Structure formats: structure tokens, C-alpha cells
Coordinates of C-alpha atoms in Angstrom, one line a residue:
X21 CA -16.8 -4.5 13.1
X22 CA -16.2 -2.9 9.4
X23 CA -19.1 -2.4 7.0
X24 CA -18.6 -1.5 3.5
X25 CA -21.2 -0.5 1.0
X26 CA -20.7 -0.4 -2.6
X27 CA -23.0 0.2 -6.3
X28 CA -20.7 -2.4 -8.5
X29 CA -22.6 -1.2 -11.5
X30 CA -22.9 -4.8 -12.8
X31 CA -20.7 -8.1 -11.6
X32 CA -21.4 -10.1 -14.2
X33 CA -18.0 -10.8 -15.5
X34 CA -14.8 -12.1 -14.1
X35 CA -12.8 -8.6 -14.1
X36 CA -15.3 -7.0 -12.0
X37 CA -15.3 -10.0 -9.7
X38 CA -11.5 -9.5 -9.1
X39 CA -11.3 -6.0 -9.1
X40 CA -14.3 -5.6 -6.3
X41 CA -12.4 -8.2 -4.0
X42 CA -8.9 -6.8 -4.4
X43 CA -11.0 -3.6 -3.6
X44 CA -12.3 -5.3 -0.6
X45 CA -9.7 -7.1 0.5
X46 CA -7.8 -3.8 1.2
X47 CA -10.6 -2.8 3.7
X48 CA -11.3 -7.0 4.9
X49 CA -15.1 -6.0 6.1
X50 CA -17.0 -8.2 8.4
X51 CA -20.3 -7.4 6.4
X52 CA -20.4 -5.8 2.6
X53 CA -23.5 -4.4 0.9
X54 CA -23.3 -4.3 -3.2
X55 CA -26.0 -3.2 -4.9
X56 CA -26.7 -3.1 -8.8
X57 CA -25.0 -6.6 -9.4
X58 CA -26.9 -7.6 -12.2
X59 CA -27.1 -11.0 -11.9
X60 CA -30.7 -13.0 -11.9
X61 CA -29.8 -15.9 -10.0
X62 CA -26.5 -15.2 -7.4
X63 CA -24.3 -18.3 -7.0
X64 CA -21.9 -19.5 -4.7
X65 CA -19.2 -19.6 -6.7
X66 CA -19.3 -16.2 -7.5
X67 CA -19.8 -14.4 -3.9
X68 CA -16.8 -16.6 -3.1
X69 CA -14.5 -14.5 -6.0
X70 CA -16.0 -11.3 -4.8
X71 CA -15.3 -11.9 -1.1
X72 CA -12.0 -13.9 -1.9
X73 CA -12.5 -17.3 -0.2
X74 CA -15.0 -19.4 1.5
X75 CA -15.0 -18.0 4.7
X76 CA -18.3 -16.4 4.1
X77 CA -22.3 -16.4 4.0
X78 CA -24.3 -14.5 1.8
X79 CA -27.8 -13.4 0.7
X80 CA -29.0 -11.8 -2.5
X81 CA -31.8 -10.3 -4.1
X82 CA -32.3 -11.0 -7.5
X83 CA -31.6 -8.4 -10.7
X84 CA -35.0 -8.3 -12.5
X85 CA -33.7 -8.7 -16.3
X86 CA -30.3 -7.1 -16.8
X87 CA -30.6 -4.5 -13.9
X88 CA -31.0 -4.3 -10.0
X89 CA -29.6 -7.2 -7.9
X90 CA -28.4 -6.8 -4.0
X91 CA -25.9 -8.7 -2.6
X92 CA -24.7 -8.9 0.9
X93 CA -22.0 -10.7 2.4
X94 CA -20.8 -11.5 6.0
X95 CA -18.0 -13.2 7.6
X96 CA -18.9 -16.6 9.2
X97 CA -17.5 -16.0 12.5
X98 CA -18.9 -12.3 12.6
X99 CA -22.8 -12.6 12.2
X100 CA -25.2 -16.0 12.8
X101 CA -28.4 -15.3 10.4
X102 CA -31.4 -16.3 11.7
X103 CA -33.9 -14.9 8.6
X104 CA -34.2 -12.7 5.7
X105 CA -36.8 -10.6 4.2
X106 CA -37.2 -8.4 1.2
X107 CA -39.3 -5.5 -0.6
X108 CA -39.4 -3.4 -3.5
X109 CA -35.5 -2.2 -3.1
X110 CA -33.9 -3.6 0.0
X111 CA -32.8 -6.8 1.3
X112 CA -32.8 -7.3 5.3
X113 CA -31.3 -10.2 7.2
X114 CA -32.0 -10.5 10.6
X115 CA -29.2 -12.4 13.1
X116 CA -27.2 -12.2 16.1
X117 CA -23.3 -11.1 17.2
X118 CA -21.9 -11.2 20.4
X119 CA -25.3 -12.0 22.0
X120 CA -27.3 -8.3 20.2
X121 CA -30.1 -9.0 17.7
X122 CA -29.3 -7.1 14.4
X123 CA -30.7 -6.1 11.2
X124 CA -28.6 -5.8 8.6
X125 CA -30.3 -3.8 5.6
X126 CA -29.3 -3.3 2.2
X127 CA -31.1 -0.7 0.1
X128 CA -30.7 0.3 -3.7
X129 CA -33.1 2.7 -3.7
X130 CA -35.5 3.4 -6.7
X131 CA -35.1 7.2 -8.4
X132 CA -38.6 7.5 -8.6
X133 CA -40.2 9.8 -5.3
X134 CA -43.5 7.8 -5.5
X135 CA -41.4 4.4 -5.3
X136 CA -38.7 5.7 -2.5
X137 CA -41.9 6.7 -0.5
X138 CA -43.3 3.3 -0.9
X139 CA -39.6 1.6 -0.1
X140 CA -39.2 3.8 3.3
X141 CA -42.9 2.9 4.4
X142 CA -42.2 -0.6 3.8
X143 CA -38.9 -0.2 5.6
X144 CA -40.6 1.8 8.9
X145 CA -43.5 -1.3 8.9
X146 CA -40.7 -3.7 9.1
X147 CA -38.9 -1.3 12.0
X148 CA -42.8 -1.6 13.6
X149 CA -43.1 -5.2 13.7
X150 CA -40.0 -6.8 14.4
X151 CA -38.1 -8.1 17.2
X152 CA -36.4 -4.9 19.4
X153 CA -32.7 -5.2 17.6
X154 CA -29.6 -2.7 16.9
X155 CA -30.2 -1.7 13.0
X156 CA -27.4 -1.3 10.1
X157 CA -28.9 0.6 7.2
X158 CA -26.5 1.1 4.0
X159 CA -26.7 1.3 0.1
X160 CA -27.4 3.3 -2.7
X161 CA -30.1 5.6 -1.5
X162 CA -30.3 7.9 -4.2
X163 CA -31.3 10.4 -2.3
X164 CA -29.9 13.7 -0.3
X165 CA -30.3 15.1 3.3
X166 CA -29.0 18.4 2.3
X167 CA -28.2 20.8 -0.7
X168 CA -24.4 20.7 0.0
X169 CA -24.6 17.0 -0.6
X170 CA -25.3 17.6 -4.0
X171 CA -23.4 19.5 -7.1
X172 CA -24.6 20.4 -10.2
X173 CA -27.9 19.7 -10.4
X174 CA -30.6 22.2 -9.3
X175 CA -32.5 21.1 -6.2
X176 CA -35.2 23.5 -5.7
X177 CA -37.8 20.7 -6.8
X178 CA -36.3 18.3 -4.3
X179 CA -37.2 20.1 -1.2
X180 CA -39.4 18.2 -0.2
X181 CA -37.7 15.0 -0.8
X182 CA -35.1 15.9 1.2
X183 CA -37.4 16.4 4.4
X184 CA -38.9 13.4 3.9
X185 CA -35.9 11.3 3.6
X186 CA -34.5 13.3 7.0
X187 CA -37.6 12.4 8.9
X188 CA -37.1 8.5 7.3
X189 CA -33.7 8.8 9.1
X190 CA -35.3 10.1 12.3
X191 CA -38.1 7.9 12.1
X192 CA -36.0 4.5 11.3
X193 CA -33.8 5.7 15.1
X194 CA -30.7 5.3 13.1
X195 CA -27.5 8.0 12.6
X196 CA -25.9 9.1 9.9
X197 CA -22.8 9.7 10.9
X198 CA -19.8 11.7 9.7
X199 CA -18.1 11.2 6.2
X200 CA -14.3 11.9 6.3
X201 CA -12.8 12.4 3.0
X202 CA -14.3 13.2 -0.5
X203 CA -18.2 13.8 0.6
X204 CA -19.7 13.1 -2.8
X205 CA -19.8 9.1 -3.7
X206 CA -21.4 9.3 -7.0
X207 CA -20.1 11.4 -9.4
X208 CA -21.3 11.8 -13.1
X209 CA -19.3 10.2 -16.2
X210 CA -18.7 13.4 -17.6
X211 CA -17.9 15.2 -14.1
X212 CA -20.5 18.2 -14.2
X213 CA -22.7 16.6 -11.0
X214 CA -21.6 14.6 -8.2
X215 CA -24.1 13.7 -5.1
X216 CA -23.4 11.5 -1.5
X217 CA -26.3 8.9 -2.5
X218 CA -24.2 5.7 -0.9
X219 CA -24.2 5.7 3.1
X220 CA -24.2 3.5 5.6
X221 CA -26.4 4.5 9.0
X222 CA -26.4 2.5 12.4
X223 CA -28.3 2.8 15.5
X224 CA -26.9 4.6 18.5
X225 CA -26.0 1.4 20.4
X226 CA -23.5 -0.2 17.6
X227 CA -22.4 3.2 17.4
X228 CA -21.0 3.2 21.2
X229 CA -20.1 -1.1 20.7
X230 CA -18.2 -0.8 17.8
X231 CA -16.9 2.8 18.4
X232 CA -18.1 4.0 15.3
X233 CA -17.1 7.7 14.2
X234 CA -17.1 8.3 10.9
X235 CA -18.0 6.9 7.0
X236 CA -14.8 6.7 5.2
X237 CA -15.6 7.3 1.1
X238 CA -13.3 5.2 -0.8
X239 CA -12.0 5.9 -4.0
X240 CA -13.2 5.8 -7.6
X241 CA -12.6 2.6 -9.6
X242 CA -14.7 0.0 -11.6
X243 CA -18.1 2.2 -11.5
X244 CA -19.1 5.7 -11.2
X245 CA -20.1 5.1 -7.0
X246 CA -17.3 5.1 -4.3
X247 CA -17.2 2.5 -1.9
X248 CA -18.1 3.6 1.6
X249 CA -17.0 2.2 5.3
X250 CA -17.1 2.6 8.7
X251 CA -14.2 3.9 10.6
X252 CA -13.7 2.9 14.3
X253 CA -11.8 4.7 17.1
X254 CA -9.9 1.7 18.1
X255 CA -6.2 1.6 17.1
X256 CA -3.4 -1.0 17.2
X257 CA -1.1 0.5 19.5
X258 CA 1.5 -2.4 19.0
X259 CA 4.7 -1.6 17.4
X260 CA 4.0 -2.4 13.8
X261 CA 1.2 0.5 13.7
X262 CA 3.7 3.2 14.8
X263 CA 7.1 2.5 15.3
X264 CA 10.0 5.2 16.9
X265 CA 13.2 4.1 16.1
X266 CA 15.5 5.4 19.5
X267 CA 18.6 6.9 17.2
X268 CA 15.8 9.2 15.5
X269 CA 16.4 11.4 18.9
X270 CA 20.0 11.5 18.4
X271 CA 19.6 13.4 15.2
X272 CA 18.9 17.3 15.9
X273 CA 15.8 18.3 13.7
X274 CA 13.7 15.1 14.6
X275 CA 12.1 16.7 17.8
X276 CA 11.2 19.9 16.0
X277 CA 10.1 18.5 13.3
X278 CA 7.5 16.3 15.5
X279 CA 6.3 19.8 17.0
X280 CA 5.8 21.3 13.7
X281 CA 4.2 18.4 11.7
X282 CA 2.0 17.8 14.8
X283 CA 0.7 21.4 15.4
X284 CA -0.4 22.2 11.5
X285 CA -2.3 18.9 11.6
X286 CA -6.0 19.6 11.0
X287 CA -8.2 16.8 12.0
X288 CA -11.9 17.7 13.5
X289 CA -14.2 15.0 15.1
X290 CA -14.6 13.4 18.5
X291 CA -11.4 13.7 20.6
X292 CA -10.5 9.5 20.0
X293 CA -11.0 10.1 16.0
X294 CA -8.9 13.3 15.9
X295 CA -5.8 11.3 17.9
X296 CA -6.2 8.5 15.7
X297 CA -6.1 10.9 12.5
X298 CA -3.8 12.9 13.3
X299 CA -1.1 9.4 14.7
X300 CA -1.9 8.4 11.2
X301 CA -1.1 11.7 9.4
X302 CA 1.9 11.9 11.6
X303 CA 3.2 8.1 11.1
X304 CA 2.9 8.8 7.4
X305 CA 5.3 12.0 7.5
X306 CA 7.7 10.6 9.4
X307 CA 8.5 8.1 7.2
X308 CA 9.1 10.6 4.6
X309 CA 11.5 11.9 7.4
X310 CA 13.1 8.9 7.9
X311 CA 13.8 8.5 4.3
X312 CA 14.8 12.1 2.4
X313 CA 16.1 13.9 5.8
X314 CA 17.5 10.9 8.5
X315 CA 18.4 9.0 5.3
X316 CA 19.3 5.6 4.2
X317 CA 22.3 4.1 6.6
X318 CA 23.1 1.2 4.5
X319 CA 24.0 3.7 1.7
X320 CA 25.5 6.4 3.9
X321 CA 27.9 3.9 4.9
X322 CA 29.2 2.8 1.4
X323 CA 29.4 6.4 0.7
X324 CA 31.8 7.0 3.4
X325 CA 33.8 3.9 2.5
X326 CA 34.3 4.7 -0.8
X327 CA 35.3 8.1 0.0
X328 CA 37.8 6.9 2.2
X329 CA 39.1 4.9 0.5
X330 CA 39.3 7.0 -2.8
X331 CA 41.7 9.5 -0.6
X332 CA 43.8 7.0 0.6
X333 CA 44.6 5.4 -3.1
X334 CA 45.5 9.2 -3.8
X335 CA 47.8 9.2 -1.4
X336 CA 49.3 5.6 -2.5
X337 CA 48.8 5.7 -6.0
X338 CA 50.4 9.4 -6.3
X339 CA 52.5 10.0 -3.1
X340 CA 51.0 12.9 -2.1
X341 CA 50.7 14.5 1.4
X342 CA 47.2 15.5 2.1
X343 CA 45.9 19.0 2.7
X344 CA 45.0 20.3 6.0
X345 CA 41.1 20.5 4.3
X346 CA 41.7 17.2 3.0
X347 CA 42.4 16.1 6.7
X348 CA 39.6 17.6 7.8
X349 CA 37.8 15.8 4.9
X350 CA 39.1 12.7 5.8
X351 CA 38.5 12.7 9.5
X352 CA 34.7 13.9 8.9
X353 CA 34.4 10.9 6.8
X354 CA 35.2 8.7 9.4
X355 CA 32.9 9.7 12.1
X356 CA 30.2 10.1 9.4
X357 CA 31.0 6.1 8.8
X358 CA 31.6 4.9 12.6
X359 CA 28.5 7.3 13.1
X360 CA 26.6 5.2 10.8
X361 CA 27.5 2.4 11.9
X362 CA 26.6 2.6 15.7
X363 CA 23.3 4.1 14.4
X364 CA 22.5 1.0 12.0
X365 CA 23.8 -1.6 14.6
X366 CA 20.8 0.3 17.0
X367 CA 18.5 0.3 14.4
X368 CA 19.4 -3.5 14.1
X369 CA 18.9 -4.1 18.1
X370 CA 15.6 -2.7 18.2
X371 CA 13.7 -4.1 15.7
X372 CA 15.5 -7.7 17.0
X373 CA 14.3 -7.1 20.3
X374 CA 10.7 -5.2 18.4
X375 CA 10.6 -8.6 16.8
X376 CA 10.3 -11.0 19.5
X377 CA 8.4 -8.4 21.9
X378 CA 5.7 -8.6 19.1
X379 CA 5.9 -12.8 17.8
X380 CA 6.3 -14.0 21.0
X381 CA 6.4 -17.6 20.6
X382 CA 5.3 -17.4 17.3
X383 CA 8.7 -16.4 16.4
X384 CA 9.7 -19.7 15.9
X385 CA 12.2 -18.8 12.7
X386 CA 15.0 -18.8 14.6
X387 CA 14.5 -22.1 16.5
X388 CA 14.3 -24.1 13.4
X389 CA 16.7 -22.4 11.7
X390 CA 18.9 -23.2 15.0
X391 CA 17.4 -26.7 14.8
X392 CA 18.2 -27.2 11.6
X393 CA 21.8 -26.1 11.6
X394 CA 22.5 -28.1 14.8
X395 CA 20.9 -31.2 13.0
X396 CA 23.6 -30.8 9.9
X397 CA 26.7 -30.5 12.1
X398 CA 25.2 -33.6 14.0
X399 CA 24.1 -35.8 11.0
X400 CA 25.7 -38.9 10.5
X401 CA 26.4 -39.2 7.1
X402 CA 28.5 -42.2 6.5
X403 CA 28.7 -45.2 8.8
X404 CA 32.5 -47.2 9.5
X405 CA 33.2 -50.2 10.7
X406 CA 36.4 -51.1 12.7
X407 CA 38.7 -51.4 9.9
X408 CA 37.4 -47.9 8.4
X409 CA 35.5 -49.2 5.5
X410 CA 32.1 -47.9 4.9
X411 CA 29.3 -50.0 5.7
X412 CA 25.2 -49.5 4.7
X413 CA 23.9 -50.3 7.9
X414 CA 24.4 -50.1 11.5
X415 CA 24.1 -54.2 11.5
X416 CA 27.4 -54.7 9.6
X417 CA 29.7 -52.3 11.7
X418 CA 30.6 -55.5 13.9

């Protein structure tokens, strides 16, 4: 299951509706936390442009005036709600998936000290009295564990914040796991502070279902927070996550260059996110490989047919006899282009037989296209009575 948590800054306007889904839609997250939407009174017209369809349920927390406002939405077939309850900055929903009770908890913290003391109290009384469940905290907490988790800004008077919002943590029996990427996920409008005040915490048993191991901090866009998710250790191993085409072997730097690329990879984590990383990285430079050093066939090809072809008119055109390097020249060409061409008629082979190892069934393009061929050369298109004339219907051939 993916969760995403995001500070909007404000959704009151069409843009920002658009621009948060395509945002989303990159990630498709079976539960999203917004904070700070702005909106007094949520409606279902918009949470459906945010998420990007119907497919979804939702809850909110209304903005009081122009600011505040949480907002979280969940896929229909991912979570069954049971109830929700609020407090002075966090909005809980209480539910079921896959047969585990879960609290989901969105929080847009207050800056005040007195006020997040008063919203993590709340939050622990809740913890106290509620049905034994698997918690998701996430949000805008607005607060830091840690001095490296904040630049900038002087934090010799928040000692003592900081210890209280680690023993919240503790206390609440959820993790905060690690980030991956850029750390900080608010960063100042004129860049001279940036903090990690967004974060999403689970409890130790989601962790271990949903292979969690690590918070992914997205990029910068429509407000001055990053977007934050959870990254899993499960991978699609199937073909169209990492793909070796066979004739790579054939060429003579691909093996070395595997080895090389492999070995300066620096990924640290647990051993299942460090493979997945590092698959990634690798997949992503060897299809830089595949383009600027294994090249483009098609092209290679043409290149070597006009080359060819250039010669021979010279030889034509001028009657010339052709150099011994110009024989050389020549004959290079053509294993370059029958080269080439056995390479790209592999290439071609594979992904054919990739194609229907993957579709199965499903791959039902080239039965109809077969169908429909088959029904052309079979249609009848004019009906002819004995004598050869053309008749309208069947009933006037006798």
C-alpha cells in the first residue's frame, strides 16, 4: 500500500486541483493526506479532480476562515471506513484492510509549543481508548526530531521540543522510518532555511505487511512543502521493469560495463531496499548504454546503406577501380549492415516472444487484426445471379 502526504498550501482553485492530481497520479497512492487546503466546506466534486476520478472516498476537516483544512483520501477497494474523529489539528479515520483494524491520521500541526502539546495529548488519549489497531500517522508536523533536520534557523530554544516530540513518537508505538532522497520537505521562499516537518510514521506491524523501508520526499512544485511517500521492498520482476535484450552480450564492453556501473553504486538500507535501488540505478544507466554506446540499429543500418551505395555510384557514375582501403571500406560496411541486421531481427524476436510471455491472452491484437483480415478476403461484396447480373438480395439469385 502507498501513502502520500502533502501541505497543498491552499486548493481552492482549478490549477492547483490539476497540478496536485497529475502530481499524484504519478505516485497512484492508495491513501493521500493534504493538509492546508483552504476550503471551509470540502465537496465531492472537488476531491474527485484532486484524486482524478470517482474511484475514491474521502474525509475532511474544515479550514476555519481562509486557512487550515485536512483532507484525506483513500481508494475504495483499499480501505472500508468504519468512523472518523477529529481535534484541534488532526483528522483520524478509523477502518479495516485485508481483515487489520487501522487508523489512519492526518495531522497539520499548530506552530505554537503550547498547542502541539495539547494536539499530541489529544492524540496519545485517542491511542488509550481505542480499539487495538495498526496506526498510520502522516502530515505537516511542524516539528523536528533532531538538529540535522533543520537548516538555518537556530535551535538552541527548541530543545526541548524536540524531546518531547521524540517521546510523542515513542509513546504513540509508531516508526519513523528512513527518508531517501532530499531530507528537508519544507524549504523557505527565499531559500535561507529548510526543515523535514512533513512525514509519514506507521506502526511496526504495517511496516513488516506492507514491506515498508523508507519515505521517499518528492519534489518541489505548487507550494513551498515536498510531497512525501512510502517506498516498499516489493518489485515487479516481469519483463517491463527490467528488460536484457540477448544481442547486448554479443557486444564486447556490455559485461564490463555492468561490473563497473554495479560496483560504484552507493545505496545503504536493508539488504531488499539496497537491491531494489541499486536494479533501479542500474536499469536507468543501461538505457543510456543502449542508446549513446550500443546505438540506434534502425539508423546504423541506413547509414551503412547509404554508404554503400554512395561507393558503388562512384564506381558507375565515374568508372573507377576502387582502392585496396576503399575495399576494405566497402567490405566493413557490409558486415556492419548484415551485422545490424541479424542484431535488429533479434531484437525483433524477443520483444515478440517478451510480448506474448507478458499479455498472455490479453494479447488479443493480433487475433482481430487476423480476424479482421480474414473477414475482408472472405466478404461477399456483390451477389450474381446465373446470368451474371447483380442482384440485391439472396432471394432474387434464382
Amino acid at each position: 500500500m502507498i501513502i502520500g502526504t502533502f501541505n497543498v498550501r491552499g486548493c481552492n482553485n482549478l490549477m492547483k486541483q490539476k497540478r496536485i492530481c497529475q502530481i499524484m497520479g504519478k505516485r497512484k497512492p492508495d491513501v493521500m493526506f493534504i493538509q492546508e487546503t483552504n476550503i471551509g466546506k470540502m465537496s465531492g466534486n472537488i476531491v474527485n479532480k484532486i484524486w482524478g476520478g470517482e474511484d475514491c472516498l474521502w474525509s475532511a476537516k474544515e479550514a476555519g476562515g481562509r486557512a487550515g483544512g485536512i483532507l484525506t483520501i483513500w481508494r475504495k477497494d483499499s480501505f472500508t471506513p468504519i468512523f472518523s474523529f477529529q481535534g484541534n489539528g488532526f483528522l483520524g479515520i478509523k477502518g479495516t484492510a485485508k481483515g487489520m483494524i487501522i487508523y489512519f491520521i492526518n495531522v497539520y500541526s499548530p506552530c505554537n509549543l503550547a498547542d502541539k502539546r495539547e494536539l499530541w495529548e489529544e492524540l496519545l488519549g485517542w491511542k488509550n481508548k481505542l480499539e487495538v489497531g495498526e496506526w498510520v500517522v502522516g502530515g505537516d508536523f511542524n516539528s523536528i526530531k533532531n538538529r540535522e533536520k533543520r537548516r538555518g534557523v537556530e535551535n538552541f530554544c527548541r530543545v526541548h521540543e524536540m524531546e518531547e516530540f521524540k517521546d510523542f513518537i515513542e509513546n504513540l508505538e509508531v516508526i519513523d522510518v528512513q527518508v531517501v532522497g532530499n531530507i528537508f520537505t519544507w524549504i523557505k521562499p527565499n531559500g535561507r532555511a529548510s526543515s523535514r516537518l512533513d512525514r509519514i510514521m506507521l506502526s511496526e506491524g504495517l511496516i513488516s505487511c506492507w514491506d515498508i523501508v523508507a519515505q521517499e520526499v518528492g519534489k518541489r512544485d505548487i507550494s513551498d512543502h515536498k510531497p512525501v511517500w512510502t517506498k516498499s521492498s516489493r518489485m515487479d520482476w516481469g519483463p517491463k521493469v527490467f528488460k536484457v535484450l540477448r544481442c547486448w552480450y554479443e557486444h564486447k564492453d556490455f559485461i564490463p560495463f555492468v561490473q563497473n556501473e554495479w560496483s560504484s553504486l552507493d545505496v545503504r538500507g536493508s539488504k531488499a531496499f539496497v537491491l531494489k535501488e541499486k536494479m533501479k540505478k542500474l536499469r536507468e544507466r543501461m538505457r543510456w548504454w543502449n542508446t549513446n554506446v550500443f546505438g540506434k540499429i534502425d539508423l546504423k543500418i541506413e547509414e551503412d546503406v547509404e554508404a554503400l551505395n554512395a561507393t558503388e555510384d562512384r564506381m558507375t557514375q565515374m568508372n573507377v577501380t576502387l582502392t585496396e582501403e576503399e575495399i576494405k571500406e566497402k567490405r566493413r560496411l557490409q558486415e556492419s549492415f548484415w551485422k545490424n541486421l541479424h542484431t535488429k531481427e533479434s531484437i525483433l524476436r524477443q520483444k515478440s516472444g517478451l510480448k506474448w510471455t507478458i499479455d498472455g491472452d490479453n494479447n488479443s491484437r493480433f487475433f482481430h487484426s487476423t480476424m479482421k483480415s480474414k473477414s475482408r478476403r472472405k466478404a461477399i461484396l456483390v451477389l450474381k445471379n446465373a446470368s451474371g447480373q447483380e442482384v440485391e438480395s439472396a432471394t432474387e439469385i434464382k
